[in-house]
Amino acid sequence: MRLIGVGIHGKHMTTATKAVFDLVTRKAVKEEQRLNIEHELLEEVLTVSGDSSWAKRGFSSLVGIVSLIRKYSGKVIDTVVRSSSCKACYQWKNEKYTFDYECWYVIHKDECPANHEGSACKMEVDGVVKMFMRSIKKFDVRCGYYIGDGDSKTFKMLLDPSPYGDSFKVKKLECVLNVKKRLYK
């Protein structure tokens, strides 16, 4: 049986990296809460924007990273990696219904990076929605205001799942730079 993986050292590095990232983002959220108070806003309701970057230019990329960025400091408070593919699954595709594949897949399925179906453009939408949905559990805050551009598909999708229930609606703020860019053209 062949195994494809990152090995024990790779797993330790992944665990350490995640721990440091969690620590840094929690600190960034606390800083934003402090800045909210200084601006006479609610401590637990943040204003954020979402942005994404893809491994390949254009909307044909198989891998992208989506970030939530704070209003006052511009620091990242959360990220989601979205991927439409998995190299390990691709390597096993011709042996999909074999015993070796089944043994491998039991170990691999929880760590498989393929977590997205659809276009690369939709990666940003899905990533931002996921981060809004987990903001209370992860940071004990709500992202109450979303800074987006004029044609923001992301904001439309944030209204659908109502991440904080029907009693708390996310509001959209227009990005002045995007408005300026559209008026200039």
XYZ file of C-alpha atoms in Angstrom:
185
model
C 0.000 0.000 0.000
C 1.351 3.450 -0.879
C 0.794 6.436 1.350
C 0.948 10.062 0.331
C 1.234 12.615 3.098
C 3.215 15.350 4.720
C 4.883 13.176 7.324
C 5.197 13.733 11.047
C 7.328 16.894 10.716
C 4.854 18.445 8.309
C 1.993 17.730 10.717
C 3.905 19.348 13.597
C 4.611 22.413 11.456
C 0.955 22.622 10.426
C -0.184 22.383 14.048
C 2.307 25.038 15.176
C 1.422 27.358 12.305
C -2.299 27.092 13.064
C -1.682 27.785 16.762
C 0.363 30.913 15.989
C -2.202 32.109 13.439
C -5.040 31.640 15.957
C -3.104 33.603 18.574
C -2.314 36.458 16.164
C -5.887 36.715 14.840
C -7.387 36.695 18.350
C -5.029 39.541 19.250
C -6.070 41.408 16.078
C -9.750 41.018 16.959
C -9.143 42.343 20.486
C -7.303 45.328 19.004
C -10.216 46.019 16.648
C -12.640 45.831 19.571
C -10.558 48.425 21.397
C -10.574 50.647 18.295
C -14.356 50.241 18.030
C -14.696 51.581 21.584
C -12.414 54.527 20.731
C -14.711 55.315 17.772
C -17.770 55.000 20.059
C -19.007 51.829 18.370
C -20.144 48.529 19.844
C -17.194 46.427 20.952
C -18.605 43.124 19.695
C -19.744 44.289 16.217
C -16.905 44.591 13.709
C -16.697 46.213 10.301
C -14.770 44.064 7.830
C -14.086 43.615 4.163
C -13.371 40.404 2.351
C -10.715 39.834 -0.244
C -9.329 36.853 -2.068
C -6.240 35.830 -3.926
C -5.867 32.935 -6.300
C -2.963 30.691 -7.178
C -3.464 31.623 -10.820
C -4.649 34.872 -12.426
C -8.218 35.053 -13.585
C -11.180 33.000 -12.541
C -9.867 29.566 -13.531
C -7.727 28.875 -10.478
C -8.254 25.689 -8.487
C -6.913 27.163 -5.226
C -7.624 30.459 -3.505
C -7.333 32.100 -0.106
C -10.042 34.363 1.274
C -9.357 36.874 4.048
C -11.454 39.057 6.332
C -9.766 42.393 6.865
C -10.473 44.800 9.705
C -11.655 48.311 9.016
C -9.436 50.388 11.291
C -6.057 48.689 11.104
C -6.316 46.782 7.827
C -5.112 43.622 9.582
C -6.371 40.184 8.632
C -8.578 38.591 11.289
C -9.490 35.338 9.575
C -8.723 33.308 6.463
C -10.141 30.364 4.592
C -8.340 28.346 1.943
C -10.645 27.079 -0.789
C -9.571 24.375 -3.205
C -11.315 22.554 -6.023
C -8.650 19.897 -6.285
C -6.420 17.543 -4.340
C -3.172 16.199 -5.791
C -3.318 13.083 -3.632
C -6.872 12.248 -4.781
C -5.767 12.860 -8.358
C -2.888 10.393 -7.936
C -5.291 7.755 -6.624
C -8.028 8.317 -9.254
C -7.194 5.178 -11.296
C -7.321 2.970 -8.199
C -10.489 4.465 -6.757
C -12.358 1.235 -6.009
C -9.445 -0.881 -4.793
C -8.770 -2.065 -1.257
C -5.604 0.075 -1.072
C -7.584 3.151 -2.066
C -10.242 2.487 0.568
C -7.573 2.125 3.291
C -5.852 5.316 2.152
C -9.077 7.304 1.838
C -10.176 6.525 5.407
C -7.061 8.344 6.621
C -7.136 11.064 3.938
C -10.805 12.141 3.839
C -10.671 14.384 6.929
C -7.518 16.144 5.667
C -8.425 16.383 1.971
C -7.913 19.987 0.801
C -10.666 19.762 -1.837
C -13.364 21.791 -0.068
C -14.930 23.774 -2.905
C -17.211 23.090 -5.832
C -17.941 25.722 -8.395
C -16.101 28.614 -9.968
C -13.020 30.341 -8.576
C -15.101 33.535 -8.301
C -17.444 31.723 -5.913
C -14.482 30.855 -3.653
C -14.515 34.391 -2.242
C -18.253 34.310 -1.641
C -18.176 30.916 0.091
C -15.087 31.816 2.129
C -16.522 35.084 3.470
C -19.827 33.427 4.338
C -17.964 30.666 6.215
C -15.917 33.197 8.222
C -19.035 35.210 9.141
C -20.792 32.011 10.223
C -17.951 31.076 12.597
C -17.100 34.554 13.959
C -19.097 34.165 17.182
C -17.705 30.727 17.969
C -14.146 31.676 17.061
C -13.889 35.270 18.369
C -17.142 36.037 20.222
C -17.873 38.900 17.808
C -20.247 39.565 14.947
C -19.211 41.055 11.642
C -22.039 43.553 11.456
C -20.846 45.640 8.538
C -19.396 44.378 5.274
C -17.412 46.777 3.102
C -17.933 45.751 -0.497
C -17.889 47.039 -4.010
C -21.006 48.056 -5.921
C -21.733 44.630 -7.441
C -20.824 42.589 -4.402
C -22.125 39.036 -4.878
C -20.624 38.280 -1.496
C -22.971 40.600 0.377
C -26.020 39.112 -1.354
C -24.925 35.663 -0.198
C -24.380 36.923 3.378
C -28.060 37.820 3.606
C -29.204 34.298 2.726
C -27.873 32.241 5.633
C -28.453 35.044 8.200
C -25.223 34.185 10.048
C -26.475 35.761 13.281
C -30.182 34.964 13.057
C -33.123 37.082 11.968
C -32.711 39.627 14.769
C -29.274 40.806 13.584
C -28.811 41.752 9.935
C -25.429 42.400 8.334
C -25.280 45.817 6.690
C -23.271 46.784 3.633
C -20.982 49.779 3.412
C -19.788 50.931 -0.002
C -16.071 51.005 -0.650
C -15.304 54.582 -1.632
C -12.338 53.529 -3.785
C -14.497 51.182 -5.861
C -17.141 53.887 -6.329
C -14.405 56.346 -7.364
C -12.976 53.787 -9.812
C -16.395 53.234 -11.437
C -17.095 56.962 -11.715
C -13.671 57.576 -13.225
C -14.293 54.990 -15.963
